[in-house]
């Protein structure tokens, strides 16, 4: 189910949340809206879902104008950071709720809920209340509830933001596998660059109400449209007046063409990575090395080296 956003603008008082935004999301894609807080990504998601009305522009879903269509008629599923579960209902009833209010036959509801609970690996918890689940399990329940009514579009707003790092990592992997199974057109909002790079088919980088770049994770990371995108998506440092990735800095122990002399001012090992801080006069770049690279170079604080960008 494709989504087309054309010339959408939205203000809250004097604050410009979205400024003439155009975006096309292809059918079946898993797209991440990525950007800093206040950049406009959640506003864009809410306008696509019908929870906010744009001041200007249009939203088309599967070729039909949905700009003024209420959310309940867009066949859109929502999952938010806070699960908004019905605390007095079991996991089974939470997932079944959307089907029950649509007055689907009981046998159909039972089959659909059982299928979804198996899909999200919660079938053994069907009779529990939400408070008896972990945070990750509650979020999987929320996804199953959103999928129960077979939405054409699934919208996720910071779905894993309230969870700890390890659970977020596990749910990212799970969401990618789930999407590959159900193929529903999905848009999720995140400010977590690693999450977006790992999960999404396509990234949409938004800042100050404008889309800075749209592309695959590899393209946006390797070929950023501007310094904002490069600085927001992944680590950066500065050498010879331009932004470069720290892992794209080559460290040499003897002078070579196109190198900049520098002095090692710090060595910090973080797991398999060694972070090297340098004094290059007007600039103080830093480099990411593997432990093996650092050991081969036999680096020491105070050592004079030469550095150059490989990209």
mmCIF file of N, CA and C in Angstrom, residues 100-220:
data_model
loop_
_atom_site.group_PDB
_atom_site.id
_atom_site.type_symbol
_atom_site.label_atom_id
_atom_site.label_comp_id
_atom_site.label_asym_id
_atom_site.label_seq_id
_atom_site.Cartn_x
_atom_site.Cartn_y
_atom_site.Cartn_z
ATOM 1 N N UNK A 100 -13.214 -7.473 17.890
ATOM 2 C CA UNK A 100 -14.487 -7.556 18.603
ATOM 3 C C UNK A 100 -15.365 -6.336 18.323
ATOM 4 N N UNK A 101 -14.761 -5.143 18.315
ATOM 5 C CA UNK A 101 -15.583 -3.949 18.074
ATOM 6 C C UNK A 101 -16.049 -3.873 16.614
ATOM 7 N N UNK A 102 -15.366 -4.616 15.746
ATOM 8 C CA UNK A 102 -15.819 -4.718 14.349
ATOM 9 C C UNK A 102 -16.818 -5.854 14.166
ATOM 10 N N UNK A 103 -17.142 -6.532 15.287
ATOM 11 C CA UNK A 103 -18.157 -7.589 15.316
ATOM 12 C C UNK A 103 -17.847 -8.723 14.341
ATOM 13 N N UNK A 104 -16.574 -9.124 14.325
ATOM 14 C CA UNK A 104 -16.199 -10.278 13.522
ATOM 15 C C UNK A 104 -16.700 -11.552 14.201
ATOM 16 N N UNK A 105 -16.930 -12.617 13.450
ATOM 17 C CA UNK A 105 -17.374 -13.887 14.052
ATOM 18 C C UNK A 105 -16.359 -14.402 15.076
ATOM 19 N N UNK A 106 -16.881 -15.037 16.138
ATOM 20 C CA UNK A 106 -16.003 -15.489 17.222
ATOM 21 C C UNK A 106 -14.936 -16.464 16.734
ATOM 22 N N UNK A 107 -15.309 -17.349 15.841
ATOM 23 C CA UNK A 107 -14.331 -18.329 15.340
ATOM 24 C C UNK A 107 -13.215 -17.632 14.566
ATOM 25 N N UNK A 108 -13.586 -16.615 13.795
ATOM 26 C CA UNK A 108 -12.581 -15.856 13.049
ATOM 27 C C UNK A 108 -11.651 -15.117 14.007
ATOM 28 N N UNK A 109 -12.218 -14.510 15.056
ATOM 29 C CA UNK A 109 -11.408 -13.796 16.047
ATOM 30 C C UNK A 109 -10.434 -14.752 16.715
ATOM 31 N N UNK A 110 -10.946 -15.918 17.123
ATOM 32 C CA UNK A 110 -10.088 -16.881 17.821
ATOM 33 C C UNK A 110 -8.928 -17.320 16.936
ATOM 34 N N UNK A 111 -9.208 -17.595 15.679
ATOM 35 C CA UNK A 111 -8.157 -18.062 14.765
ATOM 36 C C UNK A 111 -7.126 -16.957 14.513
ATOM 37 N N UNK A 112 -7.620 -15.728 14.320
ATOM 38 C CA UNK A 112 -6.707 -14.619 14.035
ATOM 39 C C UNK A 112 -5.827 -14.301 15.241
ATOM 40 N N UNK A 113 -6.405 -14.276 16.431
ATOM 41 C CA UNK A 113 -5.621 -13.958 17.631
ATOM 42 C C UNK A 113 -4.598 -15.050 17.897
ATOM 43 N N UNK A 114 -4.984 -16.297 17.766
ATOM 44 C CA UNK A 114 -4.035 -17.386 17.981
ATOM 45 C C UNK A 114 -2.884 -17.326 16.978
ATOM 46 N N UNK A 115 -3.209 -16.992 15.735
ATOM 47 C CA UNK A 115 -2.175 -16.852 14.702
ATOM 48 C C UNK A 115 -1.188 -15.732 15.059
ATOM 49 N N UNK A 116 -1.714 -14.603 15.513
ATOM 50 C CA UNK A 116 -0.850 -13.464 15.831
ATOM 51 C C UNK A 116 -0.028 -13.700 17.091
ATOM 52 N N UNK A 117 -0.627 -14.302 18.097
ATOM 53 C CA UNK A 117 0.137 -14.591 19.311
ATOM 54 C C UNK A 117 1.292 -15.544 19.015
ATOM 55 N N UNK A 118 1.063 -16.484 18.123
ATOM 56 C CA UNK A 118 2.156 -17.376 17.712
ATOM 57 C C UNK A 118 3.212 -16.591 16.938
ATOM 58 N N UNK A 119 2.776 -15.669 16.096
ATOM 59 C CA UNK A 119 3.701 -14.880 15.294
ATOM 60 C C UNK A 119 4.621 -14.038 16.162
ATOM 61 N N UNK A 120 4.085 -13.479 17.262
ATOM 62 C CA UNK A 120 4.897 -12.619 18.140
ATOM 63 C C UNK A 120 5.423 -13.382 19.359
ATOM 64 N N UNK A 121 5.276 -14.715 19.332
ATOM 65 C CA UNK A 121 5.815 -15.596 20.378
ATOM 66 C C UNK A 121 5.241 -15.283 21.761
ATOM 67 N N UNK A 122 3.919 -15.093 21.818
ATOM 68 C CA UNK A 122 3.266 -14.826 23.100
ATOM 69 C C UNK A 122 2.117 -15.793 23.369
ATOM 70 N N UNK A 123 2.041 -16.882 22.597
ATOM 71 C CA UNK A 123 0.888 -17.769 22.748
ATOM 72 C C UNK A 123 0.777 -18.340 24.165
ATOM 73 N N UNK A 124 1.912 -18.539 24.851
ATOM 74 C CA UNK A 124 1.873 -19.102 26.207
ATOM 75 C C UNK A 124 1.442 -18.076 27.256
ATOM 76 N N UNK A 125 1.339 -16.798 26.839
ATOM 77 C CA UNK A 125 0.963 -15.742 27.782
ATOM 78 C C UNK A 125 -0.439 -15.198 27.498
ATOM 79 N N UNK A 126 -1.235 -15.915 26.743
ATOM 80 C CA UNK A 126 -2.540 -15.409 26.294
ATOM 81 C C UNK A 126 -3.444 -15.024 27.456
ATOM 82 N N UNK A 127 -3.368 -15.742 28.591
ATOM 83 C CA UNK A 127 -4.280 -15.497 29.716
ATOM 84 C C UNK A 127 -3.704 -14.546 30.753
ATOM 85 N N UNK A 128 -2.523 -13.997 30.504
ATOM 86 C CA UNK A 128 -1.934 -13.059 31.462
ATOM 87 C C UNK A 128 -2.457 -11.646 31.238
ATOM 88 N N UNK A 129 -2.355 -10.843 32.287
ATOM 89 C CA UNK A 129 -2.645 -9.423 32.167
ATOM 90 C C UNK A 129 -1.381 -8.689 31.715
ATOM 91 N N UNK A 130 -1.521 -7.522 31.088
ATOM 92 C CA UNK A 130 -0.338 -6.799 30.608
ATOM 93 C C UNK A 130 0.715 -6.549 31.688
ATOM 94 N N UNK A 131 0.270 -6.283 32.922
ATOM 95 C CA UNK A 131 1.233 -5.986 33.992
ATOM 96 C C UNK A 131 2.099 -7.199 34.343
ATOM 97 N N UNK A 132 1.688 -8.378 33.892
ATOM 98 C CA UNK A 132 2.462 -9.591 34.170
ATOM 99 C C UNK A 132 3.485 -9.883 33.070
ATOM 100 N N UNK A 133 3.596 -8.995 32.077
ATOM 101 C CA UNK A 133 4.549 -9.153 30.980
ATOM 102 C C UNK A 133 5.740 -8.219 31.175
ATOM 103 N N UNK A 134 6.843 -8.571 30.557
ATOM 104 C CA UNK A 134 7.980 -7.653 30.512
ATOM 105 C C UNK A 134 7.690 -6.542 29.516
ATOM 106 N N UNK A 135 8.533 -5.494 29.523
ATOM 107 C CA UNK A 135 8.349 -4.394 28.582
ATOM 108 C C UNK A 135 8.397 -4.844 27.139
ATOM 109 N N UNK A 136 9.337 -5.708 26.815
ATOM 110 C CA UNK A 136 9.442 -6.213 25.455
ATOM 111 C C UNK A 136 8.239 -7.041 25.047
ATOM 112 N N UNK A 137 7.719 -7.836 25.984
ATOM 113 C CA UNK A 137 6.531 -8.639 25.686
ATOM 114 C C UNK A 137 5.306 -7.754 25.491
ATOM 115 N N UNK A 138 5.184 -6.701 26.288
ATOM 116 C CA UNK A 138 4.044 -5.785 26.117
ATOM 117 C C UNK A 138 4.102 -5.096 24.756
ATOM 118 N N UNK A 139 5.320 -4.760 24.303
ATOM 119 C CA UNK A 139 5.415 -4.098 23.008
ATOM 120 C C UNK A 139 5.077 -5.076 21.878
ATOM 121 N N UNK A 140 5.449 -6.340 22.024
ATOM 122 C CA UNK A 140 5.061 -7.339 21.024
ATOM 123 C C UNK A 140 3.544 -7.528 21.013
ATOM 124 N N UNK A 141 2.935 -7.469 22.204
ATOM 125 C CA UNK A 141 1.480 -7.546 22.275
ATOM 126 C C UNK A 141 0.843 -6.366 21.545
ATOM 127 N N UNK A 142 1.420 -5.170 21.716
ATOM 128 C CA UNK A 142 0.886 -3.981 21.045
ATOM 129 C C UNK A 142 0.977 -4.123 19.529
ATOM 130 N N UNK A 143 2.059 -4.705 19.044
ATOM 131 C CA UNK A 143 2.202 -4.927 17.606
ATOM 132 C C UNK A 143 1.179 -5.943 17.106
ATOM 133 N N UNK A 144 0.965 -7.010 17.880
ATOM 134 C CA UNK A 144 -0.033 -8.002 17.489
ATOM 135 C C UNK A 144 -1.424 -7.372 17.443
ATOM 136 N N UNK A 145 -1.734 -6.519 18.414
ATOM 137 C CA UNK A 145 -3.042 -5.847 18.439
ATOM 138 C C UNK A 145 -3.218 -4.953 17.211
ATOM 139 N N UNK A 146 -2.127 -4.243 16.841
ATOM 140 C CA UNK A 146 -2.203 -3.365 15.666
ATOM 141 C C UNK A 146 -2.386 -4.160 14.383
ATOM 142 N N UNK A 147 -1.794 -5.359 14.315
ATOM 143 C CA UNK A 147 -1.878 -6.181 13.116
ATOM 144 C C UNK A 147 -3.180 -6.973 13.018
ATOM 145 N N UNK A 148 -3.902 -7.064 14.137
ATOM 146 C CA UNK A 148 -5.079 -7.939 14.173
ATOM 147 C C UNK A 148 -6.116 -7.564 13.122
ATOM 148 N N UNK A 149 -6.289 -6.272 12.889
ATOM 149 C CA UNK A 149 -7.331 -5.829 11.953
ATOM 150 C C UNK A 149 -6.822 -5.768 10.517
ATOM 151 N N UNK A 150 -5.648 -6.361 10.284
ATOM 152 C CA UNK A 150 -5.044 -6.418 8.954
ATOM 153 C C UNK A 150 -4.941 -5.034 8.310
ATOM 154 N N UNK A 151 -4.186 -4.127 8.954
ATOM 155 C CA UNK A 151 -4.055 -2.769 8.409
ATOM 156 C C UNK A 151 -3.274 -2.780 7.102
ATOM 157 N N UNK A 152 -3.567 -1.798 6.262
ATOM 158 C CA UNK A 152 -2.787 -1.642 5.040
ATOM 159 C C UNK A 152 -1.495 -0.896 5.301
ATOM 160 N N UNK A 153 -1.477 -0.113 6.390
ATOM 161 C CA UNK A 153 -0.297 0.649 6.786
ATOM 162 C C UNK A 153 -0.114 0.491 8.287
ATOM 163 N N UNK A 154 1.125 0.280 8.726
ATOM 164 C CA UNK A 154 1.458 0.170 10.142
ATOM 165 C C UNK A 154 2.382 1.330 10.503
ATOM 166 N N UNK A 155 1.986 2.129 11.500
ATOM 167 C CA UNK A 155 2.750 3.298 11.925
ATOM 168 C C UNK A 155 3.245 3.089 13.347
ATOM 169 N N UNK A 156 4.544 3.221 13.545
ATOM 170 C CA UNK A 156 5.175 3.003 14.853
ATOM 171 C C UNK A 156 5.895 4.275 15.279
ATOM 172 N N UNK A 157 5.528 4.822 16.433
ATOM 173 C CA UNK A 157 6.139 6.062 16.925
ATOM 174 C C UNK A 157 7.040 5.743 18.110
ATOM 175 N N UNK A 158 8.348 5.764 17.865
ATOM 176 C CA UNK A 158 9.349 5.432 18.894
ATOM 177 C C UNK A 158 8.941 4.152 19.627
ATOM 178 N N UNK A 159 8.711 3.051 18.913
ATOM 179 C CA UNK A 159 8.096 1.879 19.546
ATOM 180 C C UNK A 159 8.937 1.241 20.638
ATOM 181 N N UNK A 160 10.259 1.419 20.580
ATOM 182 C CA UNK A 160 11.116 0.766 21.566
ATOM 183 C C UNK A 160 11.822 1.766 22.484
ATOM 184 N N UNK A 161 11.389 3.019 22.434
ATOM 185 C CA UNK A 161 12.100 4.071 23.150
ATOM 186 C C UNK A 161 12.100 3.922 24.652
ATOM 187 N N UNK A 162 11.082 3.262 25.227
ATOM 188 C CA UNK A 162 10.977 3.151 26.678
ATOM 189 C C UNK A 162 11.693 1.918 27.225
ATOM 190 N N UNK A 163 12.351 1.157 26.368
ATOM 191 C CA UNK A 163 12.962 -0.107 26.766
ATOM 192 C C UNK A 163 14.468 0.036 26.915
ATOM 193 N N UNK A 164 15.060 -0.877 27.676
ATOM 194 C CA UNK A 164 16.517 -0.802 27.847
ATOM 195 C C UNK A 164 17.225 -1.296 26.592
ATOM 196 N N UNK A 165 18.539 -1.031 26.526
ATOM 197 C CA UNK A 165 19.296 -1.222 25.286
ATOM 198 C C UNK A 165 19.249 -2.662 24.778
ATOM 199 N N UNK A 166 19.385 -3.634 25.664
ATOM 200 C CA UNK A 166 19.422 -5.024 25.226
ATOM 201 C C UNK A 166 18.069 -5.467 24.675
ATOM 202 N N UNK A 167 16.979 -5.060 25.346
ATOM 203 C CA UNK A 167 15.644 -5.425 24.870
ATOM 204 C C UNK A 167 15.361 -4.730 23.544
ATOM 205 N N UNK A 168 15.792 -3.474 23.408
ATOM 206 C CA UNK A 168 15.609 -2.759 22.135
ATOM 207 C C UNK A 168 16.289 -3.503 21.001
ATOM 208 N N UNK A 169 17.516 -3.980 21.265
ATOM 209 C CA UNK A 169 18.259 -4.704 20.230
ATOM 210 C C UNK A 169 17.505 -5.969 19.823
ATOM 211 N N UNK A 170 16.999 -6.708 20.791
ATOM 212 C CA UNK A 170 16.266 -7.935 20.491
ATOM 213 C C UNK A 170 14.998 -7.629 19.693
ATOM 214 N N UNK A 171 14.286 -6.559 20.064
ATOM 215 C CA UNK A 171 13.045 -6.218 19.363
ATOM 216 C C UNK A 171 13.310 -5.671 17.964
ATOM 217 N N UNK A 172 14.437 -4.996 17.766
ATOM 218 C CA UNK A 172 14.788 -4.548 16.414
ATOM 219 C C UNK A 172 14.929 -5.750 15.487
ATOM 220 N N UNK A 173 15.667 -6.752 15.946
ATOM 221 C CA UNK A 173 15.839 -7.963 15.138
ATOM 222 C C UNK A 173 14.493 -8.616 14.869
ATOM 223 N N UNK A 174 13.667 -8.675 15.902
ATOM 224 C CA UNK A 174 12.362 -9.316 15.777
ATOM 225 C C UNK A 174 11.467 -8.548 14.818
ATOM 226 N N UNK A 175 11.464 -7.202 14.889
ATOM 227 C CA UNK A 175 10.626 -6.399 14.000
ATOM 228 C C UNK A 175 11.018 -6.605 12.537
ATOM 229 N N UNK A 176 12.311 -6.690 12.270
ATOM 230 C CA UNK A 176 12.762 -6.912 10.894
ATOM 231 C C UNK A 176 12.256 -8.259 10.381
ATOM 232 N N UNK A 177 12.356 -9.294 11.206
ATOM 233 C CA UNK A 177 11.871 -10.613 10.788
ATOM 234 C C UNK A 177 10.356 -10.615 10.623
ATOM 235 N N UNK A 178 9.654 -9.944 11.546
ATOM 236 C CA UNK A 178 8.199 -9.868 11.462
ATOM 237 C C UNK A 178 7.768 -9.184 10.173
ATOM 238 N N UNK A 179 8.413 -8.070 9.838
ATOM 239 C CA UNK A 179 8.049 -7.353 8.620
ATOM 240 C C UNK A 179 8.272 -8.214 7.390
ATOM 241 N N UNK A 180 9.339 -8.984 7.381
ATOM 242 C CA UNK A 180 9.618 -9.846 6.233
ATOM 243 C C UNK A 180 8.546 -10.922 6.075
ATOM 244 N N UNK A 181 7.851 -11.243 7.174
ATOM 245 C CA UNK A 181 6.787 -12.245 7.102
ATOM 246 C C UNK A 181 5.448 -11.636 6.675
ATOM 247 N N UNK A 182 5.110 -10.449 7.202
ATOM 248 C CA UNK A 182 3.768 -9.910 6.955
ATOM 249 C C UNK A 182 3.718 -8.895 5.808
ATOM 250 N N UNK A 183 4.851 -8.272 5.497
ATOM 251 C CA UNK A 183 4.977 -7.366 4.333
ATOM 252 C C UNK A 183 3.995 -6.196 4.342
ATOM 253 N N UNK A 184 3.541 -5.759 5.505
ATOM 254 C CA UNK A 184 2.675 -4.590 5.545
ATOM 255 C C UNK A 184 3.548 -3.341 5.427
ATOM 256 N N UNK A 185 3.075 -2.348 4.676
ATOM 257 C CA UNK A 185 3.818 -1.095 4.538
ATOM 258 C C UNK A 185 3.953 -0.452 5.917
ATOM 259 N N UNK A 186 5.179 -0.235 6.349
ATOM 260 C CA UNK A 186 5.442 0.189 7.725
ATOM 261 C C UNK A 186 6.312 1.437 7.747
ATOM 262 N N UNK A 187 5.919 2.406 8.579
ATOM 263 C CA UNK A 187 6.734 3.597 8.821
ATOM 264 C C UNK A 187 6.962 3.694 10.323
ATOM 265 N N UNK A 188 8.216 3.830 10.722
ATOM 266 C CA UNK A 188 8.463 3.992 12.150
ATOM 267 C C UNK A 188 9.361 5.194 12.406
ATOM 268 N N UNK A 189 9.043 5.871 13.502
ATOM 269 C CA UNK A 189 9.789 7.054 13.937
ATOM 270 C C UNK A 189 10.836 6.630 14.948
ATOM 271 N N UNK A 190 12.035 7.154 14.785
ATOM 272 C CA UNK A 190 13.090 6.884 15.756
ATOM 273 C C UNK A 190 14.108 8.013 15.724
ATOM 274 N N UNK A 191 14.777 8.217 16.853
ATOM 275 C CA UNK A 191 15.928 9.117 16.863
ATOM 276 C C UNK A 191 17.216 8.310 17.031
ATOM 277 N N UNK A 192 17.067 6.977 17.063
ATOM 278 C CA UNK A 192 18.190 6.063 17.272
ATOM 279 C C UNK A 192 18.771 5.683 15.905
ATOM 280 N N UNK A 193 19.964 6.219 15.603
ATOM 281 C CA UNK A 193 20.565 5.989 14.291
ATOM 282 C C UNK A 193 20.844 4.509 14.042
ATOM 283 N N UNK A 194 21.355 3.823 15.043
ATOM 284 C CA UNK A 194 21.665 2.393 14.870
ATOM 285 C C UNK A 194 20.407 1.597 14.575
ATOM 286 N N UNK A 195 19.331 1.931 15.278
ATOM 287 C CA UNK A 195 18.059 1.245 15.055
ATOM 288 C C UNK A 195 17.596 1.426 13.614
ATOM 289 N N UNK A 196 17.665 2.659 13.123
ATOM 290 C CA UNK A 196 17.227 2.938 11.751
ATOM 291 C C UNK A 196 18.099 2.214 10.734
ATOM 292 N N UNK A 197 19.407 2.256 10.928
ATOM 293 C CA UNK A 197 20.322 1.612 9.986
ATOM 294 C C UNK A 197 20.129 0.107 9.948
ATOM 295 N N UNK A 198 19.824 -0.469 11.095
ATOM 296 C CA UNK A 198 19.735 -1.925 11.191
ATOM 297 C C UNK A 198 18.416 -2.473 10.671
ATOM 298 N N UNK A 199 17.323 -1.735 10.869
ATOM 299 C CA UNK A 199 15.989 -2.284 10.617
ATOM 300 C C UNK A 199 15.419 -1.887 9.263
ATOM 301 N N UNK A 200 15.623 -0.629 8.847
ATOM 302 C CA UNK A 200 14.840 -0.057 7.750
ATOM 303 C C UNK A 200 15.337 -0.460 6.363
ATOM 304 N N UNK A 201 14.393 -0.503 5.414
ATOM 305 C CA UNK A 201 14.726 -0.587 3.992
ATOM 306 C C UNK A 201 15.137 0.785 3.462
ATOM 307 N N UNK A 202 14.522 1.820 4.058
ATOM 308 C CA UNK A 202 14.709 3.182 3.569
ATOM 309 C C UNK A 202 14.725 4.141 4.752
ATOM 310 N N UNK A 203 15.606 5.135 4.683
ATOM 311 C CA UNK A 203 15.687 6.169 5.710
ATOM 312 C C UNK A 203 15.173 7.488 5.146
ATOM 313 N N UNK A 204 14.430 8.203 5.980
ATOM 314 C CA UNK A 204 14.004 9.565 5.665
ATOM 315 C C UNK A 204 14.535 10.444 6.795
ATOM 316 N N UNK A 205 15.537 11.262 6.498
ATOM 317 C CA UNK A 205 16.153 12.111 7.524
ATOM 318 C C UNK A 205 15.449 13.463 7.520
ATOM 319 N N UNK A 206 14.876 13.839 8.678
ATOM 320 C CA UNK A 206 14.084 15.058 8.800
ATOM 321 C C UNK A 206 14.736 15.982 9.820
ATOM 322 N N UNK A 207 14.794 17.266 9.489
ATOM 323 C CA UNK A 207 15.340 18.256 10.400
ATOM 324 C C UNK A 207 14.631 19.582 10.187
ATOM 325 N N UNK A 208 14.185 20.188 11.273
ATOM 326 C CA UNK A 208 13.525 21.499 11.231
ATOM 327 C C UNK A 208 12.390 21.542 10.201
ATOM 328 N N UNK A 209 11.619 20.458 10.188
ATOM 329 C CA UNK A 209 10.433 20.420 9.339
ATOM 330 C C UNK A 209 10.680 20.136 7.875
ATOM 331 N N UNK A 210 11.915 19.851 7.513
ATOM 332 C CA UNK A 210 12.245 19.577 6.115
ATOM 333 C C UNK A 210 12.925 18.216 5.982
ATOM 334 N N UNK A 211 12.690 17.567 4.856
ATOM 335 C CA UNK A 211 13.378 16.307 4.582
ATOM 336 C C UNK A 211 14.750 16.626 3.993
ATOM 337 N N UNK A 212 15.787 16.153 4.673
ATOM 338 C CA UNK A 212 17.160 16.403 4.232
ATOM 339 C C UNK A 212 17.625 15.377 3.201
ATOM 340 N N UNK A 213 17.191 14.115 3.372
ATOM 341 C CA UNK A 213 17.623 13.066 2.444
ATOM 342 C C UNK A 213 16.742 11.847 2.595
ATOM 343 N N UNK A 214 16.508 11.154 1.485
ATOM 344 C CA UNK A 214 15.796 9.878 1.464
ATOM 345 C C UNK A 214 16.674 8.885 0.714
ATOM 346 N N UNK A 215 16.838 7.691 1.261
ATOM 347 C CA UNK A 215 17.642 6.683 0.571
ATOM 348 C C UNK A 215 17.789 5.432 1.394
ATOM 349 N N UNK A 216 18.465 4.450 0.839
ATOM 350 C CA UNK A 216 18.746 3.232 1.590
ATOM 351 C C UNK A 216 19.706 3.574 2.727
ATOM 352 N N UNK A 217 19.742 2.760 3.783
ATOM 353 C CA UNK A 217 20.691 3.028 4.860
ATOM 354 C C UNK A 217 22.137 3.160 4.363
ATOM 355 N N UNK A 218 22.540 2.316 3.419
ATOM 356 C CA UNK A 218 23.915 2.380 2.911
ATOM 357 C C UNK A 218 24.168 3.691 2.181
ATOM 358 N N UNK A 219 23.216 4.118 1.349
ATOM 359 C CA UNK A 219 23.395 5.355 0.592
ATOM 360 C C UNK A 219 23.442 6.575 1.504
ATOM 361 N N UNK A 220 22.531 6.623 2.471
ATOM 362 C CA UNK A 220 22.488 7.791 3.354
ATOM 363 C C UNK A 220 23.742 7.852 4.216
#
